[in-house]
Amino acid sequence: MSTTTTTTLTLPSYASDEVREIGIEDCKAAADTLAEAFFKDDVAFYFLDTPDNGGKTREELYPLHREILEYIVAAHCFNGLVLSIGENHEGVALWMPPGQNMDDWFTIFRSGMWRLWYKLTKEGKRRYFDEFMEILHRTKESVMGAQDSDTW
């Protein structure tokens, strides 16, 4: 006579394909996912792949690339919405609601983004702080027009 034992495995809710909101405690894990996803993206490396970076490769620049994304995720945790799917944050989405942004001084300080002033090269700082953020705002305004203040 043989007996069969059945074990029921209960997975935590985040182990499913359920989209969930995450907070600052998951910031590093979400940044890891984004850093890997955008490793080959030229825009993501625009602040790092500069003529004054000492000839560093993307692999050498990866830790700072990941750190930048951690600050961006943190800023969205504080002022916006960060969504994730999968146990290990296999998918991450960052949303900024109407009337919010990530480049005010308070958010730059809270998120740690201020550290980039000391970590980016001179050209990287110019690109990030003076050029890129301004282009993002102008492009959204241009595309959305009168609806800009009501969009995410």
Short mmCIF file of C-alpha atoms in Angstrom, two decimals:
data_model
loop_
_atom_site.label_atom_id
_atom_site.label_comp_id
_atom_site.label_asym_id
_atom_site.label_seq_id
_atom_site.Cartn_x
_atom_site.Cartn_y
_atom_site.Cartn_z
CA MET A 1 0.00 0.00 0.00
CA SER A 2 1.39 3.44 -0.91
CA THR A 3 0.38 6.81 0.37
CA THR A 4 0.63 10.03 -1.57
CA THR A 5 1.35 13.27 0.16
CA THR A 6 0.26 16.47 -1.49
CA THR A 7 1.91 19.75 -0.63
CA THR A 8 0.23 23.00 -1.44
CA LEU A 9 2.55 25.87 -2.18
CA THR A 10 1.23 29.33 -1.51
CA LEU A 11 3.08 32.04 -3.35
CA PRO A 12 3.21 35.57 -2.02
CA SER A 13 0.98 37.98 -3.93
CA TYR A 14 3.97 39.68 -5.57
CA ALA A 15 5.11 36.39 -7.14
CA SER A 16 2.24 36.47 -9.60
CA ASP A 17 1.83 38.56 -12.71
CA GLU A 18 0.01 41.11 -10.62
CA VAL A 19 1.04 44.74 -11.06
CA ARG A 20 1.71 46.40 -7.73
CA GLU A 21 2.81 49.78 -6.46
CA ILE A 22 6.20 49.75 -4.79
CA GLY A 23 7.79 52.15 -2.36
CA ILE A 24 11.22 53.41 -1.48
CA GLU A 25 12.15 50.08 0.15
CA ASP A 26 12.17 48.49 -3.33
CA CYS A 27 14.05 51.34 -4.97
CA LYS A 28 17.36 49.53 -5.43
CA ALA A 29 15.77 46.39 -6.88
CA ALA A 30 13.67 48.42 -9.32
CA ALA A 31 16.77 50.41 -10.33
CA ASP A 32 18.61 47.14 -11.01
CA THR A 33 15.90 46.11 -13.47
CA LEU A 34 15.94 49.48 -15.23
CA ALA A 35 19.74 49.62 -15.36
CA GLU A 36 19.86 46.26 -17.08
CA ALA A 37 17.01 47.15 -19.44
CA PHE A 38 18.61 50.44 -20.51
CA PHE A 39 22.24 49.30 -20.63
CA LYS A 40 22.36 49.57 -24.43
CA ASP A 41 20.29 52.76 -24.59
CA ASP A 42 22.30 55.76 -25.80
CA VAL A 43 19.95 58.24 -24.10
CA ALA A 44 20.44 56.56 -20.71
CA PHE A 45 24.21 56.94 -21.13
CA TYR A 46 24.06 60.50 -22.50
CA PHE A 47 25.28 61.92 -19.17
CA LEU A 48 28.01 59.31 -18.80
CA ASP A 49 29.40 58.71 -22.28
CA THR A 50 31.03 62.13 -22.50
CA PRO A 51 34.29 63.29 -24.05
CA ASP A 52 35.67 64.09 -20.58
CA ASN A 53 34.95 60.71 -18.92
CA GLY A 54 38.51 59.43 -19.30
CA GLY A 55 37.63 56.92 -22.00
CA LYS A 56 35.57 54.70 -19.69
CA THR A 57 33.53 51.90 -21.23
CA ARG A 58 29.85 51.27 -20.59
CA GLU A 59 30.82 48.40 -18.33
CA GLU A 60 32.99 50.76 -16.28
CA LEU A 61 30.20 53.37 -16.24
CA TYR A 62 27.51 50.83 -15.30
CA PRO A 63 27.63 51.39 -11.51
CA LEU A 64 26.95 55.11 -11.97
CA HIS A 65 24.29 54.36 -14.61
CA ARG A 66 22.57 52.13 -12.05
CA GLU A 67 22.93 54.78 -9.36
CA ILE A 68 21.31 57.43 -11.58
CA LEU A 69 18.35 55.12 -12.10
CA GLU A 70 18.11 54.53 -8.37
CA TYR A 71 17.80 58.29 -7.80
CA ILE A 72 15.17 58.53 -10.56
CA VAL A 73 13.16 55.67 -9.06
CA ALA A 74 13.42 57.29 -5.61
CA ALA A 75 12.17 60.61 -7.00
CA HIS A 76 9.18 58.82 -8.49
CA CYS A 77 8.54 57.01 -5.20
CA PHE A 78 8.41 60.38 -3.42
CA ASN A 79 6.44 62.40 -5.98
CA GLY A 80 4.88 59.91 -8.34
CA LEU A 81 3.99 56.30 -8.82
CA VAL A 82 6.27 53.29 -9.30
CA LEU A 83 4.68 50.09 -10.54
CA SER A 84 6.32 46.69 -10.68
CA ILE A 85 5.48 43.20 -11.82
CA GLY A 86 7.09 39.91 -10.91
CA GLU A 87 8.86 38.70 -7.82
CA ASN A 88 12.16 40.30 -8.84
CA HIS A 89 10.71 43.42 -10.44
CA GLU A 90 10.95 41.98 -13.95
CA GLY A 91 8.98 44.99 -15.17
CA VAL A 92 9.07 48.52 -13.74
CA ALA A 93 7.08 51.60 -14.76
CA LEU A 94 7.66 55.14 -13.49
CA TRP A 95 4.81 57.66 -13.57
CA MET A 96 4.72 61.31 -12.56
CA PRO A 97 1.20 62.67 -11.97
CA PRO A 98 -0.04 66.07 -13.09
CA GLY A 99 1.43 68.91 -11.09
CA GLN A 100 4.41 66.89 -9.86
CA ASN A 101 7.98 66.64 -11.08
CA MET A 102 11.28 65.14 -10.00
CA ASP A 103 13.56 68.09 -10.49
CA ASP A 104 12.58 70.45 -7.69
CA TRP A 105 15.30 71.02 -5.11
CA PHE A 106 13.51 69.16 -2.33
CA THR A 107 13.10 66.02 -4.45
CA ILE A 108 16.66 66.27 -5.77
CA PHE A 109 17.85 66.31 -2.16
CA ARG A 110 15.53 63.55 -0.85
CA SER A 111 16.16 61.18 -3.75
CA GLY A 112 19.94 61.55 -3.58
CA MET A 113 20.10 63.02 -7.07
CA TRP A 114 22.19 65.90 -5.71
CA ARG A 115 25.10 63.45 -5.53
CA LEU A 116 25.30 63.49 -9.32
CA TRP A 117 26.73 66.99 -9.10
CA TYR A 118 29.83 65.40 -7.56
CA LYS A 119 29.85 62.16 -9.56
CA LEU A 120 29.26 63.30 -13.13
CA THR A 121 31.96 64.91 -15.21
CA LYS A 122 31.68 68.60 -16.07
CA GLU A 123 30.04 67.74 -19.41
CA GLY A 124 27.83 65.11 -17.76
CA LYS A 125 26.54 67.70 -15.27
CA ARG A 126 25.81 70.16 -18.06
CA ARG A 127 23.98 67.52 -20.04
CA TYR A 128 21.91 66.27 -17.11
CA PHE A 129 21.11 69.40 -15.12
CA ASP A 130 21.11 72.10 -17.82
CA GLU A 131 20.06 70.32 -20.98
CA PHE A 132 18.22 67.04 -20.55
CA MET A 133 15.68 67.97 -17.89
CA GLU A 134 14.78 71.16 -19.77
CA ILE A 135 14.32 69.23 -23.02
CA LEU A 136 12.02 66.74 -21.28
CA HIS A 137 9.80 69.53 -19.96
CA ARG A 138 9.69 71.44 -23.25
CA THR A 139 8.97 68.31 -25.27
CA LYS A 140 6.08 67.28 -23.04
CA GLU A 141 4.63 70.80 -23.18
CA SER A 142 5.02 70.92 -26.95
CA VAL A 143 3.44 67.52 -27.55
CA MET A 144 0.61 67.79 -25.02
CA GLY A 145 -0.24 71.45 -25.57
CA ALA A 146 -3.20 72.60 -23.49
CA GLN A 147 -3.50 69.13 -21.93
CA ASP A 148 0.02 69.23 -20.48
CA SER A 149 -1.05 70.10 -16.95
CA ASP A 150 -3.52 67.18 -16.92
CA THR A 151 -1.17 64.42 -18.10
CA TRP A 152 1.01 61.86 -16.42
#
